[in-house]
Amino acid sequence: MRAADYRSVADAIAADIAAGRLRPGARLPPQRDFAYARGIAVSTASRVYAELARRGLVTGEVGRGTYVRSDPGQAGLLRPEPPAAALDLQRTHSRLPEQEAVLSETLAALARSGAEIGFSQYGPAGTPRAQAVAAGFLAREGYAPDPADILFTGNGRQALAAALAALAAPGERIGCEPLTYPGVKGIAARLGITLIPLAMDAEGVCPEALLQAHRATPLSGVYLQPTLHNPLGATMGPARRAALAEVLDRTGLIAIEDAVYSFLAEAPPLANLVPHRVIFVDSLSKRVMPALTVGLIAAPPALTDRLAASVRQGAWTVLGLSLAAGMHWMAGGSAAALAEAKRHDAAARQALARAALADLRVVGDPQAYHLWLELPETWRAEAYAAAALRQGIALLPASAFAVHPGHAPNAVRLALASPSRADLDGALRSLRRLAFAGDDQVVE
């Protein structure tokens, strides 16, 4: 077979997937069996499977096989939004009854103020007053960012994109947890940045792993979720944070600290220990609401100008209306009040989930809005996600979070925030029944 012909074989498999002849979650034969059935070399079969993975059509699980993805699409990019008809256990956006009243009150207050916010265009620094309000809002015991180093973006994802672009050029490397926020995977792919998975344990990234990766081939920075890691829910203790801070100081590396879930746990930030080595990123989308939000960056003083340039170049500056609303929430107490309400809501949903999923292994923090479900051996994550979707429940398999999808564990993440508690309870009980049914017992 000619060298280029592996693509035509991949095209044929892709056509079977598109036509539904190979359904989401279907397991492809082992490469040796595939090669024998197609009359091709095993090395060619390996290239076919690699090409299908590159196109985002399949995902490999070491020791378990290769499966058609539950949402075939472009590798490395964000997964599609859940279907409108499906119960959403993919996104961690909570909607409490109080939020509608907060939005109405905010818009009325802004209208009364007479500010021409609809005509305002701000740079990355917003205004001095906005910087002062945000700095005070982000401050906590032992951590007080300088207002002059506060920058604003349209949302948290844009803040992360600006930080990544400021630290690494295309082709350079950023360390991160081996399971990480899918948005960062997509951003890194768009920016041409290579993510390097670092070994982690129950508290997060191991300092020795960061040091070894940087010594092997220098990193341009590291992306971390020290509090309520997404998807595992891990939170670093004080000793782990201190050890990582020491590595950052020793190596001169800069860390991007993703703190978007920290309002649920209120752990001291890593930036508290080494503010000159940490780009602290937060947003109001999870605390308040995603539709009208602001991304917040507390920059190390030496990097403020570089980060501001990154925000401008990416066209990630905040809109005037969003900045005005964000200031209103941060200064007036609405953001703090909603965060408190969501802490109670998240804890209640965690308790509900753990009861509904009795006898299954779940991992996570009882304060988080997400839970990690480890599947029985009768299932594979992609097949389970596809079967759940056919039952009207949208969730994410481990491959969505894995930096190297071939090393994704046999698990799915359950976002608990969006449905009503009654709908959530019903969906989780359906997922429990599905888990115990096993792949070969599911009747379509």
Short mmCIF file of C-alpha atoms in Angstrom, two decimals:
data_model
loop_
_atom_site.label_atom_id
_atom_site.label_comp_id
_atom_site.label_asym_id
_atom_site.label_seq_id
_atom_site.Cartn_x
_atom_site.Cartn_y
_atom_site.Cartn_z
CA MET A 1 0.00 0.00 0.00
CA ARG A 2 1.31 3.43 -0.90
CA ALA A 3 2.27 5.68 2.00
CA ALA A 4 -0.57 8.11 1.39
CA ASP A 5 -3.24 5.38 1.20
CA TYR A 6 -3.69 5.25 4.97
CA ARG A 7 -5.66 8.48 4.57
CA SER A 8 -8.14 6.81 2.22
CA VAL A 9 -8.70 4.05 4.79
CA ALA A 10 -9.20 6.73 7.44
CA ASP A 11 -11.63 8.48 5.09
CA ALA A 12 -13.68 5.27 4.82
CA ILE A 13 -13.86 4.90 8.61
CA ALA A 14 -14.74 8.59 8.94
CA ALA A 15 -17.57 8.06 6.43
CA ASP A 16 -18.88 5.15 8.50
CA ILE A 17 -18.87 7.38 11.59
CA ALA A 18 -20.61 10.24 9.76
CA ALA A 19 -23.28 7.87 8.39
CA GLY A 20 -23.94 6.31 11.79
CA ARG A 21 -22.66 2.88 10.80
CA LEU A 22 -20.10 3.31 13.58
CA ARG A 23 -21.92 4.85 16.52
CA PRO A 24 -20.45 7.02 19.25
CA GLY A 25 -18.80 4.82 21.86
CA ALA A 26 -18.23 1.95 19.40
CA ARG A 27 -14.94 0.13 19.94
CA LEU A 28 -12.65 -0.27 16.93
CA PRO A 29 -10.83 -3.60 16.51
CA PRO A 30 -7.28 -3.93 17.83
CA GLN A 31 -4.88 -2.56 15.23
CA ARG A 32 -3.53 -6.01 14.33
CA ASP A 33 -7.06 -7.34 13.72
CA PHE A 34 -7.95 -4.21 11.75
CA ALA A 35 -4.86 -4.63 9.59
CA TYR A 36 -5.65 -8.29 8.88
CA ALA A 37 -9.29 -7.54 7.99
CA ARG A 38 -8.26 -4.72 5.62
CA GLY A 39 -5.29 -6.48 4.10
CA ILE A 40 -2.87 -3.75 5.19
CA ALA A 41 0.30 -3.65 7.25
CA VAL A 42 0.03 -3.19 11.01
CA SER A 43 2.14 -0.04 10.68
CA THR A 44 -0.41 1.32 8.20
CA ALA A 45 -3.25 0.47 10.57
CA SER A 46 -1.42 2.40 13.27
CA ARG A 47 -1.26 5.44 10.96
CA VAL A 48 -4.99 5.09 10.20
CA TYR A 49 -5.83 5.14 13.90
CA ALA A 50 -3.51 8.09 14.50
CA GLU A 51 -5.16 9.99 11.65
CA LEU A 52 -8.65 9.32 13.04
CA ALA A 53 -7.48 10.57 16.44
CA ARG A 54 -5.95 13.67 14.82
CA ARG A 55 -9.33 14.43 13.24
CA GLY A 56 -10.98 14.11 16.63
CA LEU A 57 -13.08 11.12 15.57
CA VAL A 58 -11.74 8.51 17.98
CA THR A 59 -10.01 8.41 21.30
CA GLY A 60 -7.63 5.75 22.54
CA GLU A 61 -7.51 4.43 26.09
CA VAL A 62 -4.27 2.68 26.97
CA GLY A 63 -4.98 -0.97 27.69
CA ARG A 64 -8.66 -0.60 26.78
CA GLY A 65 -8.77 0.07 23.05
CA THR A 66 -9.85 2.78 20.62
CA TYR A 67 -13.40 4.18 20.66
CA VAL A 68 -15.49 6.45 18.47
CA ARG A 69 -15.81 9.71 20.37
CA SER A 70 -19.17 10.57 21.86
CA ASP A 71 -18.96 13.92 20.04
CA PRO A 72 -16.76 13.48 16.94
CA GLY A 73 -15.05 16.78 16.15
CA GLN A 74 -11.71 18.49 15.89
CA ALA A 75 -9.08 17.16 18.24
CA GLY A 76 -7.86 19.55 20.90
CA LEU A 77 -10.77 21.96 20.53
CA LEU A 78 -13.73 22.55 22.77
CA ARG A 79 -16.52 20.02 22.70
CA PRO A 80 -19.86 21.21 21.35
CA GLU A 81 -22.56 22.58 23.61
CA PRO A 82 -25.01 19.95 24.89
CA PRO A 83 -28.13 19.47 22.74
CA ALA A 84 -30.97 21.78 23.75
CA ALA A 85 -33.21 18.84 24.58
CA ALA A 86 -30.65 17.13 26.84
CA LEU A 87 -30.36 17.58 30.58
CA ASP A 88 -27.10 19.50 30.98
CA LEU A 89 -24.51 17.80 33.17
CA GLN A 90 -21.69 19.24 31.03
CA ARG A 91 -21.55 22.88 32.16
CA THR A 92 -20.99 24.18 35.68
CA HIS A 93 -23.13 27.31 35.33
CA SER A 94 -25.54 27.55 38.24
CA ARG A 95 -28.78 29.47 38.09
CA LEU A 96 -30.31 30.39 41.43
CA PRO A 97 -33.64 32.22 41.76
CA GLU A 98 -31.79 35.21 43.24
CA GLN A 99 -29.83 35.76 40.04
CA GLU A 100 -32.81 37.08 38.06
CA ALA A 101 -33.52 39.70 40.73
CA VAL A 102 -29.84 40.67 40.80
CA LEU A 103 -29.77 41.15 37.03
CA SER A 104 -32.96 43.26 37.02
CA GLU A 105 -31.72 45.43 39.89
CA THR A 106 -28.32 45.89 38.25
CA LEU A 107 -29.70 46.99 34.90
CA ALA A 108 -32.11 49.39 36.60
CA ALA A 109 -29.32 50.86 38.72
CA LEU A 110 -27.08 51.36 35.71
CA ALA A 111 -29.89 53.02 33.79
CA ARG A 112 -30.57 55.39 36.70
CA SER A 113 -26.92 56.34 36.96
CA GLY A 114 -27.00 58.02 33.57
CA ALA A 115 -23.56 56.71 32.70
CA GLU A 116 -22.98 56.35 28.97
CA ILE A 117 -21.77 52.81 29.45
CA GLY A 118 -23.17 51.66 26.13
CA PHE A 119 -20.79 54.05 24.39
CA SER A 120 -17.76 53.40 26.57
CA GLN A 121 -14.72 51.54 25.32
CA TYR A 122 -12.05 50.67 27.86
CA GLY A 123 -8.56 49.33 27.57
CA PRO A 124 -7.33 46.27 29.49
CA ALA A 125 -6.96 48.33 32.68
CA GLY A 126 -10.55 49.59 32.61
CA THR A 127 -10.60 52.63 34.88
CA PRO A 128 -8.70 53.42 38.08
CA ARG A 129 -11.93 53.08 40.07
CA ALA A 130 -12.66 49.70 38.47
CA GLN A 131 -9.15 48.53 39.31
CA ALA A 132 -9.57 49.62 42.94
CA VAL A 133 -12.93 47.86 43.23
CA ALA A 134 -11.60 44.64 41.69
CA ALA A 135 -8.44 44.66 43.81
CA GLY A 136 -10.52 45.00 46.96
CA PHE A 137 -12.86 42.25 45.78
CA LEU A 138 -10.02 39.81 45.06
CA ALA A 139 -8.17 40.57 48.30
CA ARG A 140 -8.30 38.02 51.07
CA GLU A 141 -6.26 37.21 54.15
CA GLY A 142 -2.60 37.47 53.19
CA TYR A 143 -3.32 38.53 49.62
CA ALA A 144 -3.87 42.10 48.45
CA PRO A 145 -3.19 42.75 44.75
CA ASP A 146 -2.13 46.23 43.71
CA PRO A 147 -4.98 48.00 41.85
CA ALA A 148 -2.47 49.17 39.23
CA ASP A 149 -1.82 45.53 38.28
CA ILE A 150 -5.50 44.60 37.70
CA LEU A 151 -6.61 43.94 34.12
CA PHE A 152 -10.04 43.11 32.69
CA THR A 153 -11.22 40.85 29.89
CA GLY A 154 -14.59 39.84 28.52
CA ASN A 155 -14.65 36.60 30.52
CA GLY A 156 -12.42 34.15 32.37
CA ARG A 157 -11.58 32.12 29.27
CA GLN A 158 -10.28 35.27 27.58
CA ALA A 159 -8.20 36.05 30.67
CA LEU A 160 -6.63 32.60 30.44
CA ALA A 161 -6.00 33.04 26.72
CA ALA A 162 -4.30 36.39 27.33
CA ALA A 163 -2.13 34.87 30.05
CA LEU A 164 -1.10 31.89 27.92
CA ALA A 165 -0.33 34.11 24.93
CA ALA A 166 1.76 36.41 27.12
CA LEU A 167 3.86 33.55 28.49
CA ALA A 168 4.39 31.28 25.49
CA ALA A 169 5.01 31.72 21.78
CA PRO A 170 3.75 29.15 19.25
CA GLY A 171 5.71 25.92 19.64
CA GLU A 172 6.63 26.58 23.27
CA ARG A 173 5.56 24.49 26.27
CA ILE A 174 3.28 25.13 29.23
CA GLY A 175 3.02 22.61 32.07
CA CYS A 176 -0.39 21.69 33.49
CA GLU A 177 -2.30 18.94 35.28
CA PRO A 178 -2.70 15.77 33.15
CA LEU A 179 -6.47 16.24 33.42
CA THR A 180 -7.31 19.89 32.91
CA TYR A 181 -9.97 22.41 31.96
CA PRO A 182 -11.01 21.65 28.34
CA GLY A 183 -11.09 25.36 27.51
CA VAL A 184 -7.34 25.59 28.12
CA LYS A 185 -6.76 22.64 25.79
CA GLY A 186 -8.65 24.45 23.05
CA ILE A 187 -6.92 27.78 23.68
CA ALA A 188 -3.47 26.17 23.64
CA ALA A 189 -4.28 24.38 20.39
CA ARG A 190 -5.34 27.65 18.76
CA LEU A 191 -2.22 29.43 20.00
CA GLY A 192 0.13 26.64 18.93
CA ILE A 193 1.23 26.01 22.52
CA THR A 194 2.10 22.48 23.63
CA LEU A 195 0.64 21.44 27.00
CA ILE A 196 2.92 19.20 29.06
CA PRO A 197 1.11 16.99 31.60
CA LEU A 198 2.67 16.98 35.06
CA ALA A 199 2.15 14.16 37.53
CA MET A 200 -0.42 14.93 40.22
CA ASP A 201 -1.80 13.29 43.33
CA ALA A 202 -4.82 13.92 45.54
CA GLU A 203 -3.62 17.49 46.21
CA GLY A 204 -2.77 18.45 42.64
CA VAL A 205 0.49 18.84 40.73
CA CYS A 206 3.55 17.38 42.44
CA PRO A 207 6.36 19.97 42.80
CA GLU A 208 8.99 17.38 41.80
CA ALA A 209 7.13 16.72 38.55
CA LEU A 210 7.19 20.41 37.67
CA LEU A 211 10.88 20.67 38.46
CA GLN A 212 11.77 17.55 36.43
CA ALA A 213 9.73 18.62 33.38
CA HIS A 214 11.37 22.04 33.36
CA ARG A 215 14.85 20.55 33.71
CA ALA A 216 14.20 18.09 30.87
CA THR A 217 13.08 20.76 28.40
CA PRO A 218 12.44 24.29 29.69
CA LEU A 219 8.82 25.29 30.14
CA SER A 220 7.53 28.79 29.40
CA GLY A 221 5.15 28.63 32.34
CA VAL A 222 2.66 26.43 34.14
CA TYR A 223 -1.15 26.47 34.32
CA LEU A 224 -2.60 25.31 37.65
CA GLN A 225 -5.96 24.96 39.36
CA PRO A 226 -4.95 24.86 43.04
CA THR A 227 -8.51 25.11 44.40
CA LEU A 228 -11.32 22.72 43.40
CA HIS A 229 -9.48 21.38 40.39
CA ASN A 230 -11.63 20.76 37.34
CA PRO A 231 -12.46 17.86 36.89
CA LEU A 232 -11.12 16.06 40.01
CA GLY A 233 -12.06 18.58 42.70
CA ALA A 234 -8.61 18.47 44.34
CA THR A 235 -7.48 21.37 46.52
CA MET A 236 -3.84 21.93 47.49
CA GLY A 237 -3.03 22.14 51.16
CA PRO A 238 -0.70 24.79 52.62
CA ALA A 239 2.41 22.57 52.45
CA ARG A 240 1.84 21.72 48.78
CA ARG A 241 1.33 25.39 47.89
CA ALA A 242 4.50 26.33 49.73
CA ALA A 243 6.47 23.62 47.93
CA LEU A 244 5.20 24.75 44.52
CA ALA A 245 5.95 28.36 45.38
CA GLU A 246 9.52 27.35 46.21
CA VAL A 247 9.86 25.63 42.81
CA LEU A 248 8.52 28.70 41.02
CA ASP A 249 11.03 30.89 42.79
CA ARG A 250 13.89 28.47 42.17
CA THR A 251 13.19 28.09 38.46
CA GLY A 252 11.90 31.58 37.69
CA LEU A 253 8.75 30.08 36.17
CA ILE A 254 5.46 31.97 36.10
CA ALA A 255 2.27 30.15 37.07
CA ILE A 256 -1.21 30.96 35.82
CA GLU A 257 -3.48 30.36 38.80
CA ASP A 258 -7.03 29.60 37.67
CA ALA A 259 -9.22 30.61 40.60
CA VAL A 260 -12.68 30.62 39.01
CA TYR A 261 -14.00 27.99 41.46
CA SER A 262 -12.19 29.34 44.52
CA PHE A 263 -15.25 31.26 45.72
CA LEU A 264 -16.77 27.90 46.68
CA ALA A 265 -13.89 26.95 48.97
CA GLU A 266 -12.09 30.23 49.82
CA ALA A 267 -8.65 28.62 50.10
CA PRO A 268 -5.65 31.00 50.25
CA PRO A 269 -4.34 31.56 46.73
CA LEU A 270 -0.93 30.46 45.51
CA ALA A 271 -0.43 34.12 44.58
CA ASN A 272 -0.42 34.87 48.29
CA LEU A 273 2.97 33.15 48.58
CA VAL A 274 4.73 34.32 45.41
CA PRO A 275 2.78 37.23 43.90
CA HIS A 276 5.73 38.06 41.64
CA ARG A 277 5.51 34.55 40.10
CA VAL A 278 1.74 34.13 39.70
CA ILE A 279 -0.80 35.48 37.21
CA PHE A 280 -4.01 35.23 39.22
CA VAL A 281 -7.10 34.71 37.03
CA ASP A 282 -10.72 34.87 38.18
CA SER A 283 -14.08 35.80 36.68
CA LEU A 284 -17.66 36.57 37.63
CA SER A 285 -19.30 34.00 35.35
CA LYS A 286 -19.48 31.23 37.98
CA ARG A 287 -19.99 33.56 40.95
CA VAL A 288 -22.72 35.68 39.36
CA MET A 289 -23.83 34.74 35.84
CA PRO A 290 -22.20 33.85 32.52
CA ALA A 291 -24.28 36.09 30.28
CA LEU A 292 -22.94 39.38 31.66
CA THR A 293 -19.50 38.77 33.08
CA VAL A 294 -15.95 40.04 33.49
CA GLY A 295 -12.61 38.27 33.48
CA LEU A 296 -10.14 39.45 36.12
CA ILE A 297 -6.34 39.28 36.01
CA ALA A 298 -4.09 40.24 38.92
CA ALA A 299 -0.71 40.46 37.24
CA PRO A 300 2.81 40.38 38.68
CA PRO A 301 4.08 43.98 38.35
CA ALA A 302 6.82 42.99 35.92
CA LEU A 303 4.28 41.37 33.59
CA THR A 304 1.41 43.88 33.70
CA ASP A 305 2.37 45.67 30.48
CA ARG A 306 2.99 42.41 28.62
CA LEU A 307 -0.37 41.02 29.74
CA ALA A 308 -2.14 44.27 28.80
CA ALA A 309 -0.61 44.04 25.32
CA SER A 310 -1.78 40.43 25.07
CA VAL A 311 -5.35 41.43 25.97
CA ARG A 312 -5.32 44.17 23.31
CA GLN A 313 -3.80 41.97 20.61
CA GLY A 314 -6.33 39.22 21.22
CA ALA A 315 -9.25 41.69 21.18
CA TRP A 316 -10.17 40.38 24.62
CA THR A 317 -10.94 43.74 26.27
CA VAL A 318 -14.05 43.98 28.43
CA LEU A 319 -17.23 45.70 27.19
CA GLY A 320 -18.34 48.83 28.97
CA LEU A 321 -21.70 47.41 30.06
CA SER A 322 -20.09 44.27 31.49
CA LEU A 323 -17.47 46.27 33.38
CA ALA A 324 -20.12 48.58 34.84
CA ALA A 325 -22.23 45.60 35.92
CA GLY A 326 -19.20 43.85 37.39
CA MET A 327 -18.24 46.92 39.41
CA HIS A 328 -21.81 47.18 40.67
CA TRP A 329 -21.77 43.55 41.82
CA MET A 330 -18.30 43.65 43.37
CA ALA A 331 -18.74 46.98 45.16
CA GLY A 332 -22.39 46.56 46.13
CA GLY A 333 -22.18 43.09 47.63
CA SER A 334 -24.25 41.18 45.07
CA ALA A 335 -21.30 39.04 43.98
CA ALA A 336 -20.47 38.14 47.59
CA ALA A 337 -24.10 37.34 48.42
CA LEU A 338 -24.53 35.12 45.38
CA ALA A 339 -21.24 33.34 46.11
CA GLU A 340 -22.50 32.54 49.62
CA ALA A 341 -25.80 31.23 48.24
CA LYS A 342 -23.94 29.09 45.70
CA ARG A 343 -21.72 27.60 48.38
CA HIS A 344 -24.83 26.26 50.11
CA ASP A 345 -26.33 25.16 46.80
CA ALA A 346 -23.18 23.29 45.73
CA ALA A 347 -22.95 21.47 49.07
CA ALA A 348 -26.60 20.43 48.84
CA ARG A 349 -26.16 19.15 45.28
CA GLN A 350 -23.04 17.21 46.27
CA ALA A 351 -24.96 15.48 49.07
CA LEU A 352 -27.80 14.69 46.66
CA ALA A 353 -25.36 13.31 44.07
CA ARG A 354 -23.52 11.07 46.50
CA ALA A 355 -26.81 9.59 47.70
CA ALA A 356 -28.10 9.05 44.16
CA LEU A 357 -24.84 7.40 43.06
CA ALA A 358 -24.58 5.06 46.02
CA ASP A 359 -22.33 2.01 45.42
CA LEU A 360 -20.41 3.79 42.65
CA ARG A 361 -16.96 5.30 43.12
CA VAL A 362 -17.05 9.09 43.01
CA VAL A 363 -14.16 11.50 43.53
CA GLY A 364 -14.46 15.17 44.34
CA ASP A 365 -14.77 17.87 46.95
CA PRO A 366 -18.11 18.20 48.78
CA GLN A 367 -17.93 21.95 48.14
CA ALA A 368 -17.61 21.71 44.33
CA TYR A 369 -20.22 21.97 41.58
CA HIS A 370 -18.76 18.93 39.80
CA LEU A 371 -18.11 15.29 40.57
CA TRP A 372 -15.85 12.65 39.00
CA LEU A 373 -17.53 9.30 38.43
CA GLU A 374 -15.22 6.29 37.96
CA LEU A 375 -17.01 3.72 35.83
CA PRO A 376 -17.30 -0.04 36.35
CA GLU A 377 -15.17 -2.18 34.04
CA THR A 378 -18.33 -3.12 32.09
CA TRP A 379 -18.20 0.39 30.58
CA ARG A 380 -15.80 2.63 28.69
CA ALA A 381 -16.13 6.36 29.20
CA GLU A 382 -16.93 7.31 25.59
CA ALA A 383 -19.53 4.56 25.27
CA TYR A 384 -21.09 5.53 28.61
CA ALA A 385 -21.29 9.22 27.61
CA ALA A 386 -22.90 8.26 24.30
CA ALA A 387 -25.42 5.97 26.02
CA ALA A 388 -26.25 8.70 28.55
CA LEU A 389 -26.86 11.17 25.74
CA ARG A 390 -29.25 8.73 24.08
CA GLN A 391 -31.15 8.80 27.37
CA GLY A 392 -31.23 12.60 27.24
CA ILE A 393 -28.35 13.33 29.65
CA ALA A 394 -25.27 15.25 28.44
CA LEU A 395 -21.99 14.73 30.30
CA LEU A 396 -18.26 14.73 29.52
CA PRO A 397 -15.98 11.68 29.34
CA ALA A 398 -12.46 11.80 30.71
CA SER A 399 -10.95 12.31 27.24
CA ALA A 400 -12.41 15.84 27.21
CA PHE A 401 -10.03 16.72 30.05
CA ALA A 402 -6.99 14.58 29.25
CA VAL A 403 -3.98 16.41 27.86
CA HIS A 404 -2.97 13.10 26.27
CA PRO A 405 -6.34 11.47 25.43
CA GLY A 406 -4.77 8.02 25.13
CA HIS A 407 -4.14 8.18 28.87
CA ALA A 408 -7.67 9.19 29.89
CA PRO A 409 -9.00 7.24 32.87
CA ASN A 410 -12.25 5.30 32.61
CA ALA A 411 -14.40 8.03 34.12
CA VAL A 412 -16.81 10.88 33.37
CA ARG A 413 -17.33 14.28 34.94
CA LEU A 414 -20.78 15.23 36.17
CA ALA A 415 -21.55 18.96 36.39
CA LEU A 416 -24.17 19.39 39.09
CA ALA A 417 -24.99 23.08 38.77
CA SER A 418 -27.46 23.60 35.93
CA PRO A 419 -30.58 21.41 36.38
CA SER A 420 -33.17 21.82 39.10
CA ARG A 421 -32.40 19.61 42.08
CA ALA A 422 -35.35 17.34 41.26
CA ASP A 423 -34.17 16.91 37.66
CA LEU A 424 -30.61 16.40 38.85
CA ASP A 425 -31.67 13.67 41.26
CA GLY A 426 -33.63 11.87 38.55
CA ALA A 427 -30.77 12.10 36.05
CA LEU A 428 -28.18 10.83 38.53
CA ARG A 429 -30.34 7.86 39.46
CA SER A 430 -30.71 7.08 35.75
CA LEU A 431 -26.93 7.26 35.39
CA ARG A 432 -26.52 4.87 38.33
CA ARG A 433 -28.85 2.34 36.70
CA LEU A 434 -26.99 2.77 33.41
CA ALA A 435 -23.64 2.19 35.11
CA PHE A 436 -24.78 -1.08 36.63
CA ALA A 437 -26.51 -2.21 33.43
CA GLY A 438 -23.24 -2.44 31.50
CA ASP A 439 -22.59 -1.65 27.87
CA ASP A 440 -23.75 -5.02 26.55
CA GLN A 441 -27.04 -4.83 28.47
CA VAL A 442 -28.22 -1.45 27.23
CA VAL A 443 -31.24 -1.75 24.98
CA GLU A 444 -31.57 1.06 22.44
#
